[in-house]
PDB file of C-alpha atoms and ligand atoms in Angstrom:
ATOM      1  CA  MET A 272      19.688  -6.410   4.352  1.00 96.00           C
ATOM      2  CA  LYS A 273      19.996  -9.806   5.917  1.00 97.00           C
ATOM      3  CA  PHE A 274      17.079 -11.512   7.676  1.00 97.00           C
ATOM      4  CA  SER A 275      17.929 -14.437   9.936  1.00 98.00           C
ATOM      5  CA  VAL A 276      14.703 -16.163  10.894  1.00 98.00           C
ATOM      6  CA  ILE A 277      14.660 -18.486  13.877  1.00 98.00           C
ATOM      7  CA  THR A 278      11.832 -20.917  13.243  1.00 98.00           C
ATOM      8  CA  LEU A 279      10.735 -24.510  13.696  1.00 97.00           C
ATOM      9  CA  PHE A 280       8.984 -24.251  10.319  1.00 96.00           C
ATOM     10  CA  PRO A 281      11.371 -22.863   7.699  1.00 97.00           C
ATOM     11  CA  GLU A 282       9.047 -24.050   4.897  1.00 96.00           C
ATOM     12  CA  ILE A 283       6.479 -21.423   5.889  1.00 95.00           C
ATOM     13  CA  ILE A 284       9.083 -18.648   5.571  1.00 95.00           C
ATOM     14  CA  GLU A 285      10.478 -20.002   2.308  1.00 93.00           C
ATOM     15  CA  ALA A 286       7.016 -20.307   0.767  1.00 90.00           C
ATOM     16  CA  GLY A 287       6.261 -16.667   1.451  1.00 84.00           C
ATOM     17  CA  PHE A 288       9.616 -15.464   0.270  1.00 84.00           C
ATOM     18  CA  SER A 289      10.442 -17.305  -2.917  1.00 83.00           C
ATOM     19  CA  LYS A 290       8.200 -15.434  -5.352  1.00 82.00           C
ATOM     20  CA  GLY A 291       7.329 -11.917  -6.438  1.00 79.00           C
ATOM     21  CA  ILE A 292       9.276  -8.741  -5.981  1.00 79.00           C
ATOM     22  CA  VAL A 293      10.786  -9.870  -2.715  1.00 79.00           C
ATOM     23  CA  GLY A 294      11.868 -13.187  -4.254  1.00 84.00           C
ATOM     24  CA  GLN A 295      13.565 -11.283  -7.067  1.00 83.00           C
ATOM     25  CA  ALA A 296      15.321  -9.029  -4.575  1.00 86.00           C
ATOM     26  CA  GLN A 297      16.712 -12.131  -2.920  1.00 84.00           C
ATOM     27  CA  GLY A 298      17.967 -13.326  -6.284  1.00 84.00           C
ATOM     28  CA  SER A 299      19.677 -10.005  -6.893  1.00 84.00           C
ATOM     29  CA  GLN A 300      21.366 -10.052  -3.474  1.00 90.00           C
ATOM     30  CA  LEU A 301      19.601  -6.940  -2.170  1.00 93.00           C
ATOM     31  CA  ILE A 302      18.057  -9.143   0.479  1.00 95.00           C
ATOM     32  CA  GLN A 303      19.322 -12.311   2.026  1.00 95.00           C
ATOM     33  CA  VAL A 304      17.088 -14.660   4.004  1.00 96.00           C
ATOM     34  CA  GLU A 305      18.319 -17.561   6.096  1.00 96.00           C
ATOM     35  CA  CYS A 306      16.379 -19.815   8.447  1.00 98.00           C
ATOM     36  CA  ILE A 307      17.802 -21.269  11.627  1.00 98.00           C
ATOM     37  CA  ASN A 308      15.955 -24.152  13.251  1.00 98.00           C
ATOM     38  CA  PRO A 309      16.259 -24.273  17.057  1.00 98.00           C
ATOM     39  CA  ARG A 310      15.828 -28.033  16.839  1.00 98.00           C
ATOM     40  CA  SER A 311      19.392 -28.176  15.527  1.00 98.00           C
ATOM     41  CA  PHE A 312      20.573 -26.822  18.871  1.00 98.00           C
ATOM     42  CA  THR A 313      18.982 -29.399  21.158  1.00 98.00           C
ATOM     43  CA  GLN A 314      20.943 -32.020  23.066  1.00 93.00           C
ATOM     44  CA  ASP A 315      18.416 -34.803  23.699  1.00 97.00           C
ATOM     45  CA  VAL A 316      17.298 -37.620  21.381  1.00 97.00           C
ATOM     46  CA  HIS A 317      13.825 -36.171  21.057  1.00 97.00           C
ATOM     47  CA  LYS A 318      15.225 -32.783  19.997  1.00 98.00           C
ATOM     48  CA  THR A 319      12.985 -31.093  22.540  1.00 97.00           C
ATOM     49  CA  VAL A 320      12.307 -27.396  21.892  1.00 97.00           C
ATOM     50  CA  ASP A 321       9.410 -26.780  24.286  1.00 97.00           C
ATOM     51  CA  ASP A 322       7.995 -27.748  27.646  1.00 96.00           C
ATOM     52  CA  ARG A 323       4.923 -27.202  29.851  1.00 96.00           C
ATOM     53  CA  PRO A 324       4.593 -23.834  31.576  1.00 96.00           C
ATOM     54  CA  PHE A 325       5.523 -23.630  35.247  1.00 97.00           C
ATOM     55  CA  GLY A 326       2.388 -22.945  37.286  1.00 97.00           C
ATOM     56  CA  GLY A 327       0.178 -24.695  34.731  1.00 96.00           C
ATOM     57  CA  GLY A 328      -1.743 -23.325  31.802  1.00 93.00           C
ATOM     58  CA  ASP A 329      -2.454 -24.014  28.154  1.00 90.00           C
ATOM     59  CA  GLY A 330       0.102 -24.470  25.445  1.00 91.00           C
ATOM     60  CA  MET A 331       3.745 -25.376  25.412  1.00 95.00           C
ATOM     61  CA  ILE A 332       6.468 -22.798  25.972  1.00 96.00           C
ATOM     62  CA  MET A 333       9.577 -22.718  23.815  1.00 97.00           C
ATOM     63  CA  LEU A 334      12.751 -23.384  25.797  1.00 98.00           C
ATOM     64  CA  ALA A 335      15.196 -20.501  26.148  1.00 98.00           C
ATOM     65  CA  GLU A 336      18.349 -22.458  25.427  1.00 98.00           C
ATOM     66  CA  PRO A 337      17.797 -23.705  21.862  1.00 98.00           C
ATOM     67  CA  LEU A 338      16.665 -20.161  20.958  1.00 98.00           C
ATOM     68  CA  ALA A 339      19.708 -18.579  22.622  1.00 98.00           C
ATOM     69  CA  LYS A 340      22.020 -20.993  20.828  1.00 98.00           C
ATOM     70  CA  SER A 341      20.290 -20.237  17.548  1.00 98.00           C
ATOM     71  CA  ILE A 342      20.969 -16.532  18.074  1.00 98.00           C
ATOM     72  CA  GLU A 343      24.581 -17.176  19.067  1.00 98.00           C
ATOM     73  CA  SER A 344      25.108 -19.186  15.885  1.00 98.00           C
ATOM     74  CA  ILE A 345      24.322 -16.120  13.768  1.00 98.00           C
ATOM     75  CA  GLN A 346      27.352 -14.026  12.772  1.00 95.00           C
ATOM     76  CA  GLY A 347      27.730 -10.347  13.388  1.00 88.00           C
ATOM     77  CA  PRO A 348      25.766  -7.673  15.222  1.00 96.00           C
ATOM     78  CA  ALA A 349      22.051  -7.742  14.523  1.00 98.00           C
ATOM     79  CA  HIS A 350      18.811  -6.227  15.777  1.00 98.00           C
ATOM     80  CA  VAL A 351      16.754  -8.973  17.456  1.00 98.00           C
ATOM     81  CA  ILE A 352      12.967  -8.940  17.071  1.00 99.00           C
ATOM     82  CA  TYR A 353      10.469 -11.292  18.675  1.00 98.00           C
ATOM     83  CA  LEU A 354       7.156 -11.474  16.797  1.00 98.00           C
ATOM     84  CA  SER A 355       4.369 -11.498  19.332  1.00 97.00           C
ATOM     85  CA  PRO A 356       0.825 -10.177  19.742  1.00 96.00           C
ATOM     86  CA  GLN A 357       2.138  -8.232  22.742  1.00 96.00           C
ATOM     87  CA  GLY A 358       4.600  -6.246  20.643  1.00 97.00           C
ATOM     88  CA  ALA A 359       4.454  -2.712  19.329  1.00 97.00           C
ATOM     89  CA  PRO A 360       2.291  -2.496  16.193  1.00 97.00           C
ATOM     90  CA  LEU A 361       4.037  -2.862  12.844  1.00 98.00           C
ATOM     91  CA  THR A 362       3.405   0.366  10.946  1.00 96.00           C
ATOM     92  CA  ASP A 363       4.712   1.853   7.731  1.00 94.00           C
ATOM     93  CA  ARG A 364       6.994   4.071   9.800  1.00 95.00           C
ATOM     94  CA  LYS A 365       8.368   1.095  11.727  1.00 97.00           C
ATOM     95  CA  ALA A 366       8.981  -0.786   8.457  1.00 97.00           C
ATOM     96  CA  LYS A 367      10.962   2.189   7.152  1.00 95.00           C
ATOM     97  CA  GLU A 368      12.963   2.427  10.374  1.00 97.00           C
ATOM     98  CA  LEU A 369      13.820  -1.287  10.292  1.00 98.00           C
ATOM     99  CA  SER A 370      14.823  -1.061   6.618  1.00 97.00           C
ATOM    100  CA  GLN A 371      17.727   1.147   7.677  1.00 97.00           C
ATOM    101  CA  LYS A 372      19.287  -1.685   9.680  1.00 98.00           C
ATOM    102  CA  THR A 373      21.579  -4.161   7.977  1.00 97.00           C
ATOM    103  CA  HIS A 374      20.757  -7.368   9.831  1.00 98.00           C
ATOM    104  CA  LEU A 375      17.532  -8.425  11.549  1.00 98.00           C
ATOM    105  CA  ILE A 376      17.074 -11.587  13.565  1.00 98.00           C
ATOM    106  CA  LEU A 377      13.394 -12.580  13.712  1.00 98.00           C
ATOM    107  CA  ILE A 378      12.327 -15.028  16.397  1.00 98.00           C
ATOM    108  CA  CYS A 379       9.153 -16.955  15.610  1.00 98.00           C
ATOM    109  CA  GLY A 380       7.409 -18.402  18.629  1.00 96.00           C
ATOM    110  CA  ARG A 381       5.037 -21.346  18.466  1.00 83.00           C
ATOM    111  CA  TYR A 382       2.556 -22.873  20.842  1.00 71.00           C
ATOM    112  CA  GLY A 383       2.150 -20.840  24.038  1.00 90.00           C
ATOM    113  CA  GLY A 384       5.059 -18.478  23.452  1.00 94.00           C
ATOM    114  CA  ILE A 385       8.683 -18.418  24.567  1.00 97.00           C
ATOM    115  CA  ASP A 386      10.409 -18.295  27.953  1.00 98.00           C
ATOM    116  CA  GLN A 387      10.353 -14.684  29.221  1.00 98.00           C
ATOM    117  CA  ARG A 388      14.012 -14.866  30.248  1.00 98.00           C
ATOM    118  CA  LEU A 389      15.052 -15.291  26.631  1.00 98.00           C
ATOM    119  CA  ILE A 390      13.108 -12.122  25.798  1.00 98.00           C
ATOM    120  CA  ASN A 391      14.721 -10.261  28.700  1.00 98.00           C
ATOM    121  CA  SER A 392      18.241 -11.226  27.744  1.00 98.00           C
ATOM    122  CA  GLN A 393      18.268 -11.350  23.953  1.00 98.00           C
ATOM    123  CA  VAL A 394      15.398  -9.429  22.396  1.00 98.00           C
ATOM    124  CA  ASP A 395      15.762  -5.770  21.397  1.00 98.00           C
ATOM    125  CA  GLU A 396      12.136  -5.276  20.414  1.00 98.00           C
ATOM    126  CA  GLU A 397       8.786  -7.115  20.294  1.00 98.00           C
ATOM    127  CA  ILE A 398       6.604  -6.464  17.257  1.00 98.00           C
ATOM    128  CA  SER A 399       2.972  -7.399  16.553  1.00 98.00           C
ATOM    129  CA  ILE A 400       1.319  -7.386  13.148  1.00 98.00           C
ATOM    130  CA  GLY A 401      -2.154  -6.810  14.591  1.00 98.00           C
ATOM    131  CA  ASP A 402      -4.557  -7.388  17.426  1.00 97.00           C
ATOM    132  CA  TYR A 403      -5.252 -11.054  16.796  1.00 97.00           C
ATOM    133  CA  VAL A 404      -3.414 -14.199  17.765  1.00 95.00           C
ATOM    134  CA  LEU A 405      -1.708 -16.342  15.145  1.00 96.00           C
ATOM    135  CA  SER A 406      -0.632 -19.891  15.905  1.00 94.00           C
ATOM    136  CA  GLY A 407       2.981 -18.967  15.316  1.00 95.00           C
ATOM    137  CA  GLY A 408       5.247 -16.076  14.449  1.00 97.00           C
ATOM    138  CA  GLU A 409       6.129 -17.295  10.937  1.00 97.00           C
ATOM    139  CA  LEU A 410       3.341 -15.500   9.101  1.00 96.00           C
ATOM    140  CA  ALA A 411       4.043 -12.364  11.140  1.00 97.00           C
ATOM    141  CA  ALA A 412       7.762 -12.566  10.280  1.00 98.00           C
ATOM    142  CA  SER A 413       6.872 -12.968   6.592  1.00 96.00           C
ATOM    143  CA  VAL A 414       4.635  -9.902   6.735  1.00 96.00           C
ATOM    144  CA  LEU A 415       7.365  -7.894   8.447  1.00 97.00           C
ATOM    145  CA  MET A 416      10.020  -8.974   5.930  1.00 97.00           C
ATOM    146  CA  ASP A 417       7.777  -8.057   3.015  1.00 95.00           C
ATOM    147  CA  ALA A 418       6.926  -4.621   4.415  1.00 95.00           C
ATOM    148  CA  VAL A 419      10.568  -3.900   5.316  1.00 96.00           C
ATOM    149  CA  SER A 420      11.993  -5.170   2.011  1.00 95.00           C
ATOM    150  CA  ARG A 421       9.778  -2.819   0.023  1.00 93.00           C
ATOM    151  CA  LYS A 422      11.466   0.082   1.807  1.00 93.00           C
ATOM    152  CA  ILE A 423      14.970  -0.964   0.741  1.00 94.00           C
ATOM    153  CA  PRO A 424      16.188   1.123  -2.198  1.00 91.00           C
ATOM    154  CA  GLY A 425      16.246  -0.939  -5.381  1.00 91.00           C
ATOM    155  CA  VAL A 426      13.848  -3.662  -4.226  1.00 91.00           C
ATOM    156  CA  LEU A 427      10.892  -2.127  -6.015  1.00 88.00           C
ATOM    157  CA  GLY A 428      11.589  -1.396  -9.674  1.00 74.00           C
ATOM    158  CA  ASN A 429      10.568   2.178  -9.235  1.00 67.00           C
ATOM    159  CA  LEU A 430      12.369   3.829  -6.338  1.00 54.00           C
ATOM    160  CA  THR A 431       9.454   6.023  -5.453  1.00 64.00           C
ATOM    161  CA  SER A 432       6.765   3.313  -5.540  1.00 68.00           C
ATOM    162  CA  SER A 433       6.849   2.568  -1.856  1.00 71.00           C
ATOM    163  CA  GLU A 434       6.657   6.278  -1.069  1.00 71.00           C
ATOM    164  CA  LEU A 435       3.516   6.501  -3.202  1.00 68.00           C
ATOM    165  CA  ASP A 436       1.922   3.471  -1.542  1.00 74.00           C
ATOM    166  CA  SER A 437      -0.922   3.775   0.880  1.00 69.00           C
ATOM    167  CA  PHE A 438       0.170   4.884   4.360  1.00 76.00           C
ATOM    168  CA  SER A 439       3.548   6.294   3.378  1.00 61.00           C
ATOM    169  CA  GLY A 440       1.997   9.735   3.126  1.00 67.00           C
ATOM    170  CA  GLN A 441      -0.832   8.813   5.458  1.00 85.00           C
ATOM    171  CA  ARG A 442      -3.290   8.693   2.572  1.00 92.00           C
ATOM    172  CA  LEU A 443      -4.808   5.600   0.979  1.00 94.00           C
ATOM    173  CA  GLU A 444      -4.345   4.736  -2.665  1.00 92.00           C
ATOM    174  CA  GLU A 445      -6.879   6.005  -5.163  1.00 95.00           C
ATOM    175  CA  PRO A 446      -8.799   3.431  -7.284  1.00 97.00           C
ATOM    176  CA  SER A 447      -6.939   2.031 -10.312  1.00 97.00           C
ATOM    177  CA  PHE A 448      -8.209   0.804 -13.663  1.00 98.00           C
ATOM    178  CA  THR A 449      -6.818  -1.237 -16.535  1.00 97.00           C
ATOM    179  CA  ARG A 450      -8.303  -2.661 -19.734  1.00 96.00           C
ATOM    180  CA  PRO A 451     -11.040  -2.959 -20.857  1.00 98.00           C
ATOM    181  CA  ARG A 452     -12.218   0.645 -20.851  1.00 98.00           C
ATOM    182  CA  GLU A 453     -15.746  -0.515 -20.104  1.00 98.00           C
ATOM    183  CA  TYR A 454     -16.593  -3.344 -17.694  1.00 98.00           C
ATOM    184  CA  LEU A 455     -20.023  -4.270 -16.344  1.00 97.00           C
ATOM    185  CA  GLY A 456     -21.382  -0.936 -17.513  1.00 97.00           C
ATOM    186  CA  GLN A 457     -18.685   1.000 -15.650  1.00 98.00           C
ATOM    187  CA  SER A 458     -16.281   3.156 -17.643  1.00 98.00           C
ATOM    188  CA  VAL A 459     -12.753   4.207 -16.874  1.00 98.00           C
ATOM    189  CA  PRO A 460     -12.885   7.898 -15.832  1.00 98.00           C
ATOM    190  CA  GLU A 461     -12.237  10.094 -18.882  1.00 97.00           C
ATOM    191  CA  ILE A 462      -9.392  12.060 -17.355  1.00 98.00           C
ATOM    192  CA  LEU A 463      -7.243   8.914 -17.108  1.00 98.00           C
ATOM    193  CA  LEU A 464      -7.444   8.583 -20.897  1.00 97.00           C
ATOM    194  CA  SER A 465      -6.614  12.259 -21.497  1.00 97.00           C
ATOM    195  CA  GLY A 466      -2.815  11.995 -21.405  1.00 97.00           C
ATOM    196  CA  ASN A 467      -2.689  15.208 -19.347  1.00 98.00           C
ATOM    197  CA  HIS A 468      -0.300  14.061 -16.632  1.00 98.00           C
ATOM    198  CA  ALA A 469      -0.372  17.198 -14.521  1.00 98.00           C
ATOM    199  CA  LYS A 470      -4.157  17.094 -14.397  1.00 98.00           C
ATOM    200  CA  ILE A 471      -4.179  13.371 -13.681  1.00 98.00           C
ATOM    201  CA  GLN A 472      -1.768  13.865 -10.799  1.00 97.00           C
ATOM    202  CA  GLU A 473      -3.922  16.578  -9.258  1.00 98.00           C
ATOM    203  CA  TRP A 474      -7.050  14.457  -9.775  1.00 98.00           C
ATOM    204  CA  ARG A 475      -5.406  11.449  -8.115  1.00 97.00           C
ATOM    205  CA  LYS A 476      -4.339  13.541  -5.149  1.00 96.00           C
ATOM    206  CA  ASN A 477      -7.926  14.646  -4.552  1.00 97.00           C
ATOM    207  CA  LEU A 478      -9.121  11.058  -4.909  1.00 98.00           C
ATOM    208  CA  LYS A 479      -6.611   9.842  -2.324  1.00 95.00           C
ATOM    209  CA  ASP A 480      -8.112  12.318   0.121  1.00 96.00           C
ATOM    210  CA  LEU A 481     -11.658  11.240  -0.736  1.00 97.00           C
ATOM    211  CA  VAL A 482     -10.883   7.536  -0.398  1.00 97.00           C
ATOM    212  CA  THR A 483      -9.074   8.144   2.893  1.00 95.00           C
ATOM    213  CA  LEU A 484     -12.033  10.159   4.137  1.00 96.00           C
ATOM    214  CA  LYS A 485     -14.333   7.283   3.232  1.00 96.00           C
ATOM    215  CA  LYS A 486     -12.309   4.321   4.496  1.00 96.00           C
ATOM    216  CA  ARG A 487      -9.853   5.576   7.129  1.00 94.00           C
ATOM    217  CA  PRO A 488     -10.746   9.085   8.281  1.00 93.00           C
ATOM    218  CA  ASP A 489      -8.604   8.451  11.372  1.00 91.00           C
ATOM    219  CA  LEU A 490      -5.480   8.782   9.190  1.00 91.00           C
ATOM    220  CA  PHE A 491      -6.035  12.525   8.841  1.00 91.00           C
ATOM    221  CA  GLY A 492      -5.274  13.118  12.502  1.00 86.00           C
ATOM    222  CA  GLU A 493      -6.135  16.427  14.139  1.00 87.00           C
ATOM    223  CA  LYS A 494      -6.152  18.557  11.041  1.00 85.00           C
ATOM    224  CA  GLY A 495      -8.614  16.976   8.616  1.00 88.00           C
ATOM    225  CA  PRO A 496      -8.679  17.532   4.862  1.00 93.00           C
ATOM    226  CA  ASP A 497     -10.151  20.639   3.265  1.00 95.00           C
ATOM    227  CA  LEU A 498     -13.743  19.359   3.195  1.00 96.00           C
ATOM    228  CA  HIS A 499     -15.033  22.312   1.242  1.00 96.00           C
ATOM    229  CA  HIS A 500     -12.505  21.700  -1.531  1.00 97.00           C
ATOM    230  CA  LEU A 501     -13.146  17.924  -1.520  1.00 97.00           C
ATOM    231  CA  LYS A 502     -16.907  18.350  -1.698  1.00 98.00           C
ATOM    232  CA  LYS A 503     -16.477  20.614  -4.713  1.00 98.00           C
ATOM    233  CA  PHE A 504     -14.127  18.092  -6.365  1.00 98.00           C
ATOM    234  CA  TRP A 505     -16.624  15.277  -5.715  1.00 98.00           C
ATOM    235  CA  SER A 506     -19.569  17.349  -7.003  1.00 98.00           C
ATOM    236  CA  ASP A 507     -17.678  18.013 -10.239  1.00 98.00           C
ATOM    237  CA  LEU A 508     -17.323  14.273 -10.945  1.00 98.00           C
ATOM    238  CA  SER A 509     -19.903  12.875 -13.371  1.00 97.00           C
ATOM    239  CA  GLU A 510     -22.403  10.278 -12.134  1.00 97.00           C
ATOM    240  CA  SER A 511     -20.623   7.692 -14.251  1.00 97.00           C
ATOM    241  CA  GLU A 512     -17.259   8.568 -12.694  1.00 98.00           C
ATOM    242  CA  LYS A 513     -18.702   8.454  -9.183  1.00 98.00           C
ATOM    243  CA  LYS A 514     -20.060   4.989  -9.927  1.00 97.00           C
ATOM    244  CA  SER A 515     -16.776   3.663 -11.358  1.00 98.00           C
ATOM    245  CA  LEU A 516     -14.879   5.110  -8.404  1.00 98.00           C
ATOM    246  CA  GLY A 517     -17.257   3.620  -5.837  1.00 97.00           C
ATOM    247  CA  LEU A 518     -17.954   7.126  -4.557  1.00 98.00           C
ATOM    248  CA  GLN A 519     -21.674   7.529  -5.255  1.00 97.00           C
ATOM    249  CA  LYS A 520     -22.051   9.300  -1.926  1.00 97.00           C
ATOM    250  CA  PHE A 521     -19.837  11.989  -0.478  1.00 97.00           C
ATOM    251  CA  PRO A 522     -18.024  10.249   2.384  1.00 95.00           C
ATOM    252  CA  GLN A 523     -19.042  12.697   5.110  1.00 79.00           C
ATOM    253  CA  GLU A 524     -22.745  13.371   5.175  1.00 52.00           C
ATOM    254  CA  ASN A 525     -22.482  16.408   7.422  1.00 57.00           C
ATOM    255  CA  ALA A 526     -19.820  18.176   5.348  1.00 51.00           C
TER     256      ALA A 526
HETATM  257  N1  ADE B 168       2.450 -14.322  16.894  1.00 62.18           N
HETATM  258  C1  ADE B 168       1.188 -14.685  17.166  1.00 62.18           C
HETATM  259  N2  ADE B 168       0.338 -13.699  16.915  1.00 62.18           N
HETATM  260  C2  ADE B 168       1.076 -12.649  16.446  1.00 62.18           C
HETATM  261  C3  ADE B 168       0.772 -11.338  16.019  1.00 62.18           C
HETATM  262  N3  ADE B 168      -0.478 -10.868  15.999  1.00 62.18           N
HETATM  263  N4  ADE B 168       1.775 -10.548  15.624  1.00 62.18           N
HETATM  264  C4  ADE B 168       3.035 -10.999  15.671  1.00 62.18           C
HETATM  265  N5  ADE B 168       3.392 -12.226  16.053  1.00 62.18           N
HETATM  266  C5  ADE B 168       2.413 -13.055  16.444  1.00 62.18           C
END
């Protein structure tokens, strides 16, 4: 997968992409990231990349031409994305879909946005990372690249890890514990020390449902979980386990 990021601030992209799993994937050639600065495609001495909006208004608008030339400078066919709060929401499903492409061009706007005509003529898709406004698309592009990279086979050490992550199966992750076994009077649930992997797997599955019910019940959609079964599972936990899991109360009072 190649990401070509069109940005006035390549340092922001590089900072987010040099470390961790995604940084390693870049080292191992599974992912390639390049930044293209529209300032390199300006003609005037001031290297102008933006101007005031016609009709007045706040913020500067990025000029179409330096962006178009940036895109033209990139080799090969690619899927062009403009990061914008007006775009379709970035979801786990969208990340998976984008991971199947081989080359993404990510346009990062700054200031008041970019000229609409550039969007009309060059952009395949607008994507938003959430209902809030960032001061530029760089952080959004970094988020998108991280989420997409994790879906590329081989990027995560364990091929199935991203499938097990929250959202992939529309369930949140269950709580995790590491050493020490006891911390602030809270113990690691006994079953996790039992070595019985089949039982642990079943237990974790129930916990995923409980945690999802507590934090994001909307993820269940129309057909909710089996509340009767979950209530029984929760009731069978010891008080100490409930405390360590942060599940002192059953998530749905009326169940
Ligand atoms: N640029 C500014 N805000 C954004 C957002 N929420 N998502 C994507 N790109 C953006």
